[in-house]
Coordinates of C-alpha atoms in Angstrom, one line a residue:
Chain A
X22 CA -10.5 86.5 152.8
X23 CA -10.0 82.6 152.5
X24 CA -9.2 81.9 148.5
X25 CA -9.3 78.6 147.6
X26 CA -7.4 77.1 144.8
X27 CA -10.4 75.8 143.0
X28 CA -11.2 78.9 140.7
X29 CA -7.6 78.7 140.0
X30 CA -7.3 75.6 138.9
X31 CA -10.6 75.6 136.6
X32 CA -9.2 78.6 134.6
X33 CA -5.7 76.6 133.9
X34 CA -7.6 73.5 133.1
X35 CA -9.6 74.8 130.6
X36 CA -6.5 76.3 128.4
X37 CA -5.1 72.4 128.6
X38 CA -8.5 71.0 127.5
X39 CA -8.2 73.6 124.2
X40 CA -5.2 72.4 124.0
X41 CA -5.8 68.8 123.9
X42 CA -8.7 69.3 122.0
X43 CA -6.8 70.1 119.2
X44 CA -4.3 67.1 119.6
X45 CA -3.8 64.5 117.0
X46 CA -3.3 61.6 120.0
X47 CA -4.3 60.9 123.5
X48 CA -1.8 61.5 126.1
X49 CA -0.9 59.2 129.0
X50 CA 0.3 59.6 132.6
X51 CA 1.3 57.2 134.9
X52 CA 1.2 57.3 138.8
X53 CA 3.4 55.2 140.0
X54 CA 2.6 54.4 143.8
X55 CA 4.1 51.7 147.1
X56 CA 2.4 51.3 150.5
X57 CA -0.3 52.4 152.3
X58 CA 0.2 56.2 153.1
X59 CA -2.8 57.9 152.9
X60 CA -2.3 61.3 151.3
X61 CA -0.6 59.8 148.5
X62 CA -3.6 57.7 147.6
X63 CA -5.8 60.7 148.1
X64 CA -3.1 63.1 145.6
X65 CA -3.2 60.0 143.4
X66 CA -6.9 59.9 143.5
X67 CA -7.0 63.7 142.0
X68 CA -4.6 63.1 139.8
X69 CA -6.8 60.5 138.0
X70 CA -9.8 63.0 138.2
X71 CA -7.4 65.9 136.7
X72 CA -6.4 63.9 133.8
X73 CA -10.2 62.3 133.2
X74 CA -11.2 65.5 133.2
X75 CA -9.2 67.2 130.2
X76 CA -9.0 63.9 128.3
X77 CA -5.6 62.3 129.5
X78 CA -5.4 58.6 130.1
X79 CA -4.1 58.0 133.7
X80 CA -3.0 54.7 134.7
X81 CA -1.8 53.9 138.3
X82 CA 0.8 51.7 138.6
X83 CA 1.5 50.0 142.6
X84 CA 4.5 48.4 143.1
X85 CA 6.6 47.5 146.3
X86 CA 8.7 49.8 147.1
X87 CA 12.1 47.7 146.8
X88 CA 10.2 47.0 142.7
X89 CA 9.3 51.1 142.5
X90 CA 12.6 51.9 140.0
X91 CA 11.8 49.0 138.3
X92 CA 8.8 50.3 137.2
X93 CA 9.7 53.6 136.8
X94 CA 12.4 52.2 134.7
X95 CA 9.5 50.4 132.7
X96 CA 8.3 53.5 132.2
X97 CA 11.1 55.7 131.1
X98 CA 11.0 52.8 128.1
X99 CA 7.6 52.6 127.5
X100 CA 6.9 54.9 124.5
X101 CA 3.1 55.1 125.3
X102 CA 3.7 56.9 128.4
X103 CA 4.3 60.4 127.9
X104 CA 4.3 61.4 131.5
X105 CA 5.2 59.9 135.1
X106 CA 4.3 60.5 138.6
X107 CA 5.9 59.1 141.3
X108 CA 4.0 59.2 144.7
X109 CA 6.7 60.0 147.2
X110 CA 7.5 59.1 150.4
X111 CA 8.5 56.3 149.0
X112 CA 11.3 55.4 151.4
X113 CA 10.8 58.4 153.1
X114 CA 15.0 58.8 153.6
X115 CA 17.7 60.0 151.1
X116 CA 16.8 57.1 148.7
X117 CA 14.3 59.0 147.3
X118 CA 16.1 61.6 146.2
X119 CA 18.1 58.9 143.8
X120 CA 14.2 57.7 142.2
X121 CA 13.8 61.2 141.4
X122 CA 17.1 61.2 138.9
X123 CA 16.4 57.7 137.7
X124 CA 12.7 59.7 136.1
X125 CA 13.7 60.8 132.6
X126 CA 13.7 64.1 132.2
X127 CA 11.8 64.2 128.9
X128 CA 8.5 62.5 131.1
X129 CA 9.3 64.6 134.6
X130 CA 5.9 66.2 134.4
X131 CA 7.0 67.4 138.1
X132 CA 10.1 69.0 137.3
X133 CA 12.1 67.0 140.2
X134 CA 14.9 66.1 138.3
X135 CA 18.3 67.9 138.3
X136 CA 18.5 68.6 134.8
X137 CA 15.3 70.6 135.4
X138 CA 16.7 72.0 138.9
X139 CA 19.9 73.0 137.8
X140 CA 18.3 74.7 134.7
X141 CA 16.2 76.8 136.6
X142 CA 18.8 77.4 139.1
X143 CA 20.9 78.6 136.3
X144 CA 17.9 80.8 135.5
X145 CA 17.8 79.3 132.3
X146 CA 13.5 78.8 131.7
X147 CA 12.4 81.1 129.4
X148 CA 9.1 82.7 129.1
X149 CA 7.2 79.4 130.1
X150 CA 3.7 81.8 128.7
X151 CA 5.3 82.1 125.4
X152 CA 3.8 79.5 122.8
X153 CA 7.2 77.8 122.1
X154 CA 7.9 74.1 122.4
X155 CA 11.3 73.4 124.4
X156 CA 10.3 75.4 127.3
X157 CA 11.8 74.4 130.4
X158 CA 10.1 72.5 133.1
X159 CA 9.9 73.9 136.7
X160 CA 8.7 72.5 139.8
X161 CA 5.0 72.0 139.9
X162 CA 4.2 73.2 143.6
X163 CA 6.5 76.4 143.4
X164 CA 4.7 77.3 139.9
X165 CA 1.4 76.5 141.5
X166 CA 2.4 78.9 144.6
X167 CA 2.9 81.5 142.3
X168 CA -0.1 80.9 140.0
X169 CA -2.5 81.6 143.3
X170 CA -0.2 84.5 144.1
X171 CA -0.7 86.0 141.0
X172 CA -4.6 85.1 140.7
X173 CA -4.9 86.8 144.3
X174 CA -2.9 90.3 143.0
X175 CA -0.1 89.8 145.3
X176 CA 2.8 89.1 141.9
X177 CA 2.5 90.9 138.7
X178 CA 1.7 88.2 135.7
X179 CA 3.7 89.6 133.0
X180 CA 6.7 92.3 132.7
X181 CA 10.5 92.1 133.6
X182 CA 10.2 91.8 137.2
X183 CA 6.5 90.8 138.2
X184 CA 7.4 90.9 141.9
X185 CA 9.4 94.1 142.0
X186 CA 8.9 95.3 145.6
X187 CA 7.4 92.4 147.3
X188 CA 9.2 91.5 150.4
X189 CA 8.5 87.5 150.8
X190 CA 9.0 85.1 153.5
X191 CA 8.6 81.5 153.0
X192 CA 9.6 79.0 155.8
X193 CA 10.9 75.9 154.4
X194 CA 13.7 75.4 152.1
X195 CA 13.7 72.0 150.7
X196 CA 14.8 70.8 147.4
X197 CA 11.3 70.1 145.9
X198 CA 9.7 73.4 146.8
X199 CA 11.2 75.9 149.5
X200 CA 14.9 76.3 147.5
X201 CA 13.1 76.7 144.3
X202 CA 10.2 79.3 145.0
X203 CA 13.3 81.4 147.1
X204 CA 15.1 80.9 143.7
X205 CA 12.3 81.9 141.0
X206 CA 10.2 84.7 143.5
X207 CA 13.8 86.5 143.4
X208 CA 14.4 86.1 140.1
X209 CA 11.1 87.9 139.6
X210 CA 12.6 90.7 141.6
X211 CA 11.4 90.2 145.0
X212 CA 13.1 90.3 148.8
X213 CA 13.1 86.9 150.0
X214 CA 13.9 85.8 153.5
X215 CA 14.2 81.9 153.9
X216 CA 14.3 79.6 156.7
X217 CA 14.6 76.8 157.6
X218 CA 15.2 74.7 160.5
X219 CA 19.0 76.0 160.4
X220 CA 18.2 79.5 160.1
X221 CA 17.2 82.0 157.8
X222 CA 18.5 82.9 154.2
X223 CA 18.0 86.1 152.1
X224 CA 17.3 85.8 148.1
X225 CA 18.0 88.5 145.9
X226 CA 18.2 88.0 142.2
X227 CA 18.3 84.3 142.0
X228 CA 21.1 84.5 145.0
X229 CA 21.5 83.5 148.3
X230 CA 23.2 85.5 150.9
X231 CA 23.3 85.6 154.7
X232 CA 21.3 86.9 157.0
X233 CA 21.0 87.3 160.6
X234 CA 17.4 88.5 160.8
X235 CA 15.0 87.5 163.2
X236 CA 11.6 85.9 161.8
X237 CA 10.0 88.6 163.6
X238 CA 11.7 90.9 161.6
X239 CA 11.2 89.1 158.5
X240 CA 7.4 88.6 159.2
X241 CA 7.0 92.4 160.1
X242 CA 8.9 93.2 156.6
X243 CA 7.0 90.9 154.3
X244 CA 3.9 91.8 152.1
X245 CA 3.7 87.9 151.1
X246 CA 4.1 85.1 153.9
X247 CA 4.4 81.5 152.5
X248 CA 4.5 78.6 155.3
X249 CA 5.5 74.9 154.2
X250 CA 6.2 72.9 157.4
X251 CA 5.1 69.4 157.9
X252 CA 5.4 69.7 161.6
X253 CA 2.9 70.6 164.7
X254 CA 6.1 71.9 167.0
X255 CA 6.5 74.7 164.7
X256 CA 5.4 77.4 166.3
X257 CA 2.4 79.0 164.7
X258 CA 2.6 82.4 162.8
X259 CA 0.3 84.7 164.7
X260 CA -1.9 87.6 163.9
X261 CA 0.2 89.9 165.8
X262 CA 3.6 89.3 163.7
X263 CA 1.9 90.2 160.6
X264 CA 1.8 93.3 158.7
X265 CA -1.3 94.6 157.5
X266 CA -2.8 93.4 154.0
X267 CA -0.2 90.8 153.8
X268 CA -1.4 87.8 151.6
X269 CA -0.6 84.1 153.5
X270 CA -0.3 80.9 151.8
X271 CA 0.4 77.6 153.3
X272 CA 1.2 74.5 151.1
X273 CA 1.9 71.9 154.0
X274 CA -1.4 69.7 155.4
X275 CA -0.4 70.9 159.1
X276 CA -1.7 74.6 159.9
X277 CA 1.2 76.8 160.3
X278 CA -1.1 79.8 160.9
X279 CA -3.3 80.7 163.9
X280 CA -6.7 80.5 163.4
X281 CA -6.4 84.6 164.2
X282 CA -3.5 85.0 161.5
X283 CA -5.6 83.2 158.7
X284 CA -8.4 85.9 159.4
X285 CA -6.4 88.7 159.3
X286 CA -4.3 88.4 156.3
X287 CA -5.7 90.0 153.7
X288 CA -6.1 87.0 151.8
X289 CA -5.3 83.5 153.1
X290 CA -3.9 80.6 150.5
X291 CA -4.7 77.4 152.5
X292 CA -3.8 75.3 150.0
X293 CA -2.8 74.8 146.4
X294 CA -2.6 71.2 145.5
X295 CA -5.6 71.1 142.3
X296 CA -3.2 74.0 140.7
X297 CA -0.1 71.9 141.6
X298 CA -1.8 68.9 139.5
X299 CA -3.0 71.5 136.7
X300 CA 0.8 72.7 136.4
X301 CA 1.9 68.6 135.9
X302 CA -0.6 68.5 133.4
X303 CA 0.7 71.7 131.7
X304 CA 3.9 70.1 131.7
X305 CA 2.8 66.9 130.3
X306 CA 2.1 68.9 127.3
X307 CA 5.2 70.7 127.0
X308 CA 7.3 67.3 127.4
X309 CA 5.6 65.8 124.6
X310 CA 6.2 68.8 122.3
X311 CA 9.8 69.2 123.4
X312 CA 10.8 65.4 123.4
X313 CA 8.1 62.9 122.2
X314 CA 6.0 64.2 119.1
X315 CA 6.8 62.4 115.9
Chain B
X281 CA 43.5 41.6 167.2
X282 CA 43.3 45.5 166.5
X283 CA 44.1 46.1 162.5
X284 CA 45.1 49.9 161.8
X285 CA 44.4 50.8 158.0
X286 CA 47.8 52.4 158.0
X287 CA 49.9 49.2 156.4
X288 CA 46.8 49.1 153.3
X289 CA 47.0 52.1 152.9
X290 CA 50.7 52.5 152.2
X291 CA 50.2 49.2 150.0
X292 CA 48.3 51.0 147.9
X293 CA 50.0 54.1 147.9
X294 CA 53.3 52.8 146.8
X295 CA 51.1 51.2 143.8
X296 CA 49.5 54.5 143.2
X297 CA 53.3 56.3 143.6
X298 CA 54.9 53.8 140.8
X299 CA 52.0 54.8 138.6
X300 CA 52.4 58.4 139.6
X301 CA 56.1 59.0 139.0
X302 CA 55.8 56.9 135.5
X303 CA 53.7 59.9 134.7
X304 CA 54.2 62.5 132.1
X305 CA 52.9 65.4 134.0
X306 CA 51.9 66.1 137.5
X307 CA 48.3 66.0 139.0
X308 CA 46.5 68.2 140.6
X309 CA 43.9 68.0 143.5
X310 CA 41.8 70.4 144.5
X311 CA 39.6 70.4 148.0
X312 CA 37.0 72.4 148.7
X313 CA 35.8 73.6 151.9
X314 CA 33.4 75.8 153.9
X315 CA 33.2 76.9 157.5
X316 CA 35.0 75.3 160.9
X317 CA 34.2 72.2 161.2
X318 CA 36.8 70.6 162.5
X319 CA 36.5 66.8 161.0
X320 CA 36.5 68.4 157.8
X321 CA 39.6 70.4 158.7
X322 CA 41.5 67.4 159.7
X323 CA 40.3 65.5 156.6
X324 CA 41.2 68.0 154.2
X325 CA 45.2 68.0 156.0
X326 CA 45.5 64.0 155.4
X327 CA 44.1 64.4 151.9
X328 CA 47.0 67.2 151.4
X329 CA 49.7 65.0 153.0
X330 CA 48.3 61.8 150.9
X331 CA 48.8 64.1 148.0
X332 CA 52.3 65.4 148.4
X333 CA 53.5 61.8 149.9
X334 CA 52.4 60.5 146.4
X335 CA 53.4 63.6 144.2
X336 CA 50.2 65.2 143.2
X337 CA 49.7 68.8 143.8
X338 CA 46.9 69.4 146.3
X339 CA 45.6 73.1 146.5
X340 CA 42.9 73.8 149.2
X341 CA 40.0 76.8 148.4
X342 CA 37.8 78.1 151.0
X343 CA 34.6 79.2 150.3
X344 CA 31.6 80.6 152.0
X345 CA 28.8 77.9 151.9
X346 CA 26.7 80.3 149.6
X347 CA 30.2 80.6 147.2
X348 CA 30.6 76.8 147.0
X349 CA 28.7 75.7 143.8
X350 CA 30.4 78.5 142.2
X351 CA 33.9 77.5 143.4
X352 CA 32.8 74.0 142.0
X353 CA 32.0 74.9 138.8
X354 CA 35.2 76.6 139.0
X355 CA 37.5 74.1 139.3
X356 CA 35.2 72.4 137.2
X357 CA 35.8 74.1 133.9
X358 CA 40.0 74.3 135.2
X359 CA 41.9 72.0 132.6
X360 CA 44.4 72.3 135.3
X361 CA 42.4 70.3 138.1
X362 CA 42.2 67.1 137.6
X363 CA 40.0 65.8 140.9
X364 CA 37.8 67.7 143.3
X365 CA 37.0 66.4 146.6
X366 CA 34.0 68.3 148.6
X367 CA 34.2 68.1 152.3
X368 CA 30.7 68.0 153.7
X369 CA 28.8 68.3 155.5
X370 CA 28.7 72.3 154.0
X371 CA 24.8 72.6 154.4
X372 CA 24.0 70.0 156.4
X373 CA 20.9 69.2 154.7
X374 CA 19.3 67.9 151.4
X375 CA 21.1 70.8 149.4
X376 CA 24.6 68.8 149.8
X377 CA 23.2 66.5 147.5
X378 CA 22.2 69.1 145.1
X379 CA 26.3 70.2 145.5
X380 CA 27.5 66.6 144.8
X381 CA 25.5 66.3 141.4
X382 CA 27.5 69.7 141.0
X383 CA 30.7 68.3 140.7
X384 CA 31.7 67.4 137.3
X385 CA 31.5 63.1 137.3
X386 CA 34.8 63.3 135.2
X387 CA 36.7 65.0 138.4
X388 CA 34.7 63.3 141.1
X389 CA 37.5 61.2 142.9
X390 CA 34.9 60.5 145.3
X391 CA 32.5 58.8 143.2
X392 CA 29.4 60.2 144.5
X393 CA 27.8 61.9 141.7
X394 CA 24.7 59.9 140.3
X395 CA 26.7 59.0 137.2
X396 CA 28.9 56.7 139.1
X397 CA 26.2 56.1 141.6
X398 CA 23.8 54.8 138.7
X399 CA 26.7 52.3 136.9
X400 CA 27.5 50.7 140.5
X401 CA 23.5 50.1 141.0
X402 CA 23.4 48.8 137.2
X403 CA 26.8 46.7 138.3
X404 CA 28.1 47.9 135.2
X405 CA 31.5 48.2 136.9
X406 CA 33.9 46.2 135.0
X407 CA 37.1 45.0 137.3
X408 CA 38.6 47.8 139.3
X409 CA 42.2 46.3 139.2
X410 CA 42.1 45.5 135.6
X411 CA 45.4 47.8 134.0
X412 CA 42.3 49.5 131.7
X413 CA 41.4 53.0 130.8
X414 CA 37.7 53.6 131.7
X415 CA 36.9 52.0 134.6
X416 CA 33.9 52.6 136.5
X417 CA 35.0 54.9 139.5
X418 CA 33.1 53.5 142.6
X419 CA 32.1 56.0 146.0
X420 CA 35.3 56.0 148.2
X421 CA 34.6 54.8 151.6
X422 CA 32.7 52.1 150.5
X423 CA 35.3 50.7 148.2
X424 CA 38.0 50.9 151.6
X425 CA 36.0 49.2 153.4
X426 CA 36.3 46.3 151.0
X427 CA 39.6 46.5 150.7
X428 CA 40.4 46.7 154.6
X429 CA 38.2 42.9 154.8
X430 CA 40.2 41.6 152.2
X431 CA 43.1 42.3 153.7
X432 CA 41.9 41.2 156.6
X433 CA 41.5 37.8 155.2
X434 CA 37.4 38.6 155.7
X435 CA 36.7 38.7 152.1
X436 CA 38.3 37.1 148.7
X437 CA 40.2 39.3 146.7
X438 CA 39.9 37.2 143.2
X439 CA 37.2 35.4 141.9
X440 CA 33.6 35.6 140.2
X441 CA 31.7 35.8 144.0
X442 CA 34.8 36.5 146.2
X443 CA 32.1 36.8 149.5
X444 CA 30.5 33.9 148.4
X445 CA 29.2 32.2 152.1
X446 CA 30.3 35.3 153.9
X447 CA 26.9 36.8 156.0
X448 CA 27.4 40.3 156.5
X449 CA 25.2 42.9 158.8
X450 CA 26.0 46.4 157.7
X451 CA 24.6 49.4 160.0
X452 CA 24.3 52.3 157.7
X453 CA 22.3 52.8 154.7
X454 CA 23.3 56.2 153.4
X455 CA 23.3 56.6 150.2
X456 CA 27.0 57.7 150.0
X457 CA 28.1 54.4 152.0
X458 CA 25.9 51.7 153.2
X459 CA 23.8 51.6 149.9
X460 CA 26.4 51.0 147.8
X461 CA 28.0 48.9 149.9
X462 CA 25.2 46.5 150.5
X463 CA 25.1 46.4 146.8
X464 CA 28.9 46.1 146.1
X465 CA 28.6 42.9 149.1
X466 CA 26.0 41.3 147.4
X467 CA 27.1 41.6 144.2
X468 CA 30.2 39.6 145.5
X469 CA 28.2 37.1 146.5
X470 CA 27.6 37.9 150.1
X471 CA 24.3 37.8 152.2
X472 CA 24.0 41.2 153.5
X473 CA 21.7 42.2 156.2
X474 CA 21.4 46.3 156.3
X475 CA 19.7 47.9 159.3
X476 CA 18.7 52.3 159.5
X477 CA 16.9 53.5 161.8
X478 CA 13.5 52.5 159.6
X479 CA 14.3 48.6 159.8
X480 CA 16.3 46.0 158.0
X481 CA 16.7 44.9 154.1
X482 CA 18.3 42.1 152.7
X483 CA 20.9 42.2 149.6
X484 CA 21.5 39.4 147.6
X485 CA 22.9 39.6 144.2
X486 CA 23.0 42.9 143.9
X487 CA 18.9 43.1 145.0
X488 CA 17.1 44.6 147.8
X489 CA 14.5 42.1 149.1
X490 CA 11.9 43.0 152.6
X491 CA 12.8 41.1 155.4
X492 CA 11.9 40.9 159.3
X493 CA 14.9 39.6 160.5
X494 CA 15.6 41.1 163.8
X495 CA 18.9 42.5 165.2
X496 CA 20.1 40.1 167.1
X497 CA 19.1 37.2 164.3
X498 CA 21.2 39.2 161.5
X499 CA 24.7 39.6 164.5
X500 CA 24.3 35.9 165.2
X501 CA 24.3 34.8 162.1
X502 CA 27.2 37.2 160.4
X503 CA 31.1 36.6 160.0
X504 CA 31.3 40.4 158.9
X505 CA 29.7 43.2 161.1
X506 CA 29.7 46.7 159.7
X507 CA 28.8 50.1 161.9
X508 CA 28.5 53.6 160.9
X509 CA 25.7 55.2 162.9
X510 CA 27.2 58.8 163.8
X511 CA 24.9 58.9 166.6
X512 CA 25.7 58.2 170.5
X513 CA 22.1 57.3 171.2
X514 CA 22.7 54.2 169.4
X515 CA 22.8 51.1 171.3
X516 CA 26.3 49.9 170.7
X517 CA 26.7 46.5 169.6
X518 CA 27.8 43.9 172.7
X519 CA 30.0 41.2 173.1
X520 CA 27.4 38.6 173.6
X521 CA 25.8 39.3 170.1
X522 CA 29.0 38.1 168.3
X523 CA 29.5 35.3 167.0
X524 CA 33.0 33.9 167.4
X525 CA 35.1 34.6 164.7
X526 CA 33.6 37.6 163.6
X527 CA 35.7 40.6 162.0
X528 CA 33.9 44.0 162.5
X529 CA 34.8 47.2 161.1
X530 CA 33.3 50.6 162.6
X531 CA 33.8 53.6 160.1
X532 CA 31.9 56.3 162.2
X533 CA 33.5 58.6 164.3
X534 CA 31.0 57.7 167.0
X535 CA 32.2 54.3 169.2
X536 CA 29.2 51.6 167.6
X537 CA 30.5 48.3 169.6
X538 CA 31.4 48.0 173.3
X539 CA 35.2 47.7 174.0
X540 CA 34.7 44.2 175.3
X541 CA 33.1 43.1 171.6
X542 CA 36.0 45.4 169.9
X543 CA 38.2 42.6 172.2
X544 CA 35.9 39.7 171.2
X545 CA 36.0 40.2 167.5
X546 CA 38.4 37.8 165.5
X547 CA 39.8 41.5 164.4
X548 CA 38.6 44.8 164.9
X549 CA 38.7 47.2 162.3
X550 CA 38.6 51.0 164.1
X551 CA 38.7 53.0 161.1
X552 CA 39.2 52.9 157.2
X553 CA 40.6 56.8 156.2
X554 CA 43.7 56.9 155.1
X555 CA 42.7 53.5 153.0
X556 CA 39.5 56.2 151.7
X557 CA 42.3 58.9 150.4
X558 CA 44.3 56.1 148.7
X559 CA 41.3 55.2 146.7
X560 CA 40.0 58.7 146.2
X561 CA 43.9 58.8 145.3
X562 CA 43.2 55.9 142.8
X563 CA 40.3 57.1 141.6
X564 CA 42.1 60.8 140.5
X565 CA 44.9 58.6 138.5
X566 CA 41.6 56.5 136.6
X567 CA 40.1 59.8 136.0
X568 CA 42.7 61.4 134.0
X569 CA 43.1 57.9 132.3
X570 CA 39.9 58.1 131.3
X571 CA 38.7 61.9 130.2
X572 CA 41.3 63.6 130.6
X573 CA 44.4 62.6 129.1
X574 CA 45.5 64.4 126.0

């Protein structure tokens, strides 16, 4: 079964539009955008659409990309804006990591800056269902990942340890989204093999450990397989190193499943960016109560 | 003319000695490290004989990669360490960046933590030789290198723009080197032409602006040339690109120029550490001025 992260989406969005129904003031995000690379003016594109739709202003801001922290540094100041976006690559090398901490914190609607990471490496979040302001932030693609998990029956949605007996394996392991869903999925109580191009890594409880296993091993283990690799020479996952009634997801726009694979799994996540841009939106709301309501 | 850093650097450690032995307890060092790798093995033996030559205590702690943030925050919370130095690579990948915004700012000898990182971008470094509690604490290598030029007679020690008229090319724009030192050039005045392996910028003033110069525009045109490109595939600088009287400096521990343009070059700097532990060295003693000091 192919599930689509449409339905999703819809539900999450309509708990934000209730919520900014009842809101005493508009909200406003902005997208803050350099060059010419395609899927970021198409993710840019549905970000407006996301926040038309539940009543957000959006305003997208271009700027070279030698003027980008300039403007996001406009931004930070700018006490209209309650929420930024940056559009990344933006130099596509290490510099990028530095725009992400030059965000503040109290408008990092995608949870990409340390304070955030190191808080929810620390396993400091706290119920982020409960109706509490100062809830932390967490990354927006790793809390969309588990949304469609959750939505498809493969993670529990509520308890102690919602993913108590899952055995996971996720290849990739960046900052932004591979490190993170490792970090929270074991938190939640699930097995979690990680690799990368260096290897693999196993997750237990928030920590890492090492592991020498094979990712045939890993893929024959796992009841959830989550693929995130922006490269064609990675070699496919085929239907043959799958278990049965394992649920796939891929988050990268290159397939990292055989055509075979995808129709075996049980059910097959092919992608989960309109939940990625509901969870921003979520946290839009949360900043402002936490940090910018009078 | 071949210039060794080994006479600056025992200029500045005999400043950094006085300072030292004036001192009304002793200081302590720690380095951490993880694995074999064998640059970081030797590195970690000159920072311990910088230390005792100078009389600080230097105490080396192995970890296992997966221990090393917790050996950080460690030494961190320690009120008996008073600087930590990291020796990376200890992932290899993005996550070392992650370990360096680990490091407490207020023991970060190395000045790579954003803090520091942030106030040199911001240029909100007052005068490093001033006799003043909190100074700014800029990234180590970086700051050697300056020092090595000025020795050299390539750049002026005193001044408002002390590279005013100097035209450097720098190859390397990491963020822990070649950023900052574009920006720490160009703040001094100089035109500075940095090339990675996406292209050239140009620093003036502190700024980043596009340019298209080419390679062999920005070597004809330079009195300083700067490599660090740890990579063998690079095409290693020649003779014939130099202009006379040209002082070059290669920091990698990969060969960047030709030994006939090493010969060419008014002087050829080979390598800059032991002028890096001085300052990391320097940077300990401006430390415990500054936050530690009871």
């Amino acid at each position: 079964m192919i599930a689509t992260p449409d339905v999703v989406a819809a539900r999450y969005r309509a708990e934000i539009r209730n919520e900014i129904d009842a809101h005493d003031r508009p909200l406003k995000v902005v997208g803050l955008l350099s060059g010419d690379y395609a899927p970021s003016r198409t993710y840019a594109a549905y970000t407006r659409k996301a926040c038309e739709d539940l009543g957000i202003e959006y305003e997208l801001r271009e700027a070279a990309r030698l003027d980008l922290e300039h403007a996001i540094r406009d931004a930070n100041a700018d006490p209209d804006v309650n929420g930024l976006m940056v559009y990344y690559p933006i130099f596509g090398n290490e510099q990028d990591r530095y725009l992400k901490e030059v965000v503040d914190y109290r408008k990092d609607i995608e949870g990409l800056h340390s304070f955030w990471i190191n808080m929810l490496y620390s396993n400091e979040r706290i119920d982020l269902d409960a109706p509490q302001p100062n809830k932390a932030v967490v990354p927006c693609t790793p809390l969309a990942i588990l949304k469609m998990l959750e939505a498809n029956g493969a993670y529990g949605s509520s308890g102690h340890e919602p993913a108590a007996n899952r055995t996971v394996t996720i290849f990739n392991r960046s900052e932004v989204v591979g490190r993170p869903l490792a970090v929270m999925m074991s938190n939640d109580g699930a097995t979690v093999y990680s690799f990368d191009e260096f290897g693999p890594l196993l997750y237990r409880g928030g920590q890492a450990e090492e592991t020498d296993i094979s990712r045939e091993q890993a893929l024959a283990s796992s009841n959830v397989v989550i693929t995130g690799v922006p490269s064609k020479s990675f070699p496919k996952i085929e239907a043959h190193e799958l278990n049965a009634n394992t649920v796939c997801l891929n988050f990268a726009t290159v397939k990292n499943f055989t055509a075979e694979a995808e129709q075996q799994a049980q059910t097959f996540i092919p992608r989960v960016g309109p939940v990625t841009i509901a969870m921003c939106m979520r946290n839009t709301l949360r900043l402002y109560h936490a940090y910018q309501k009078k």
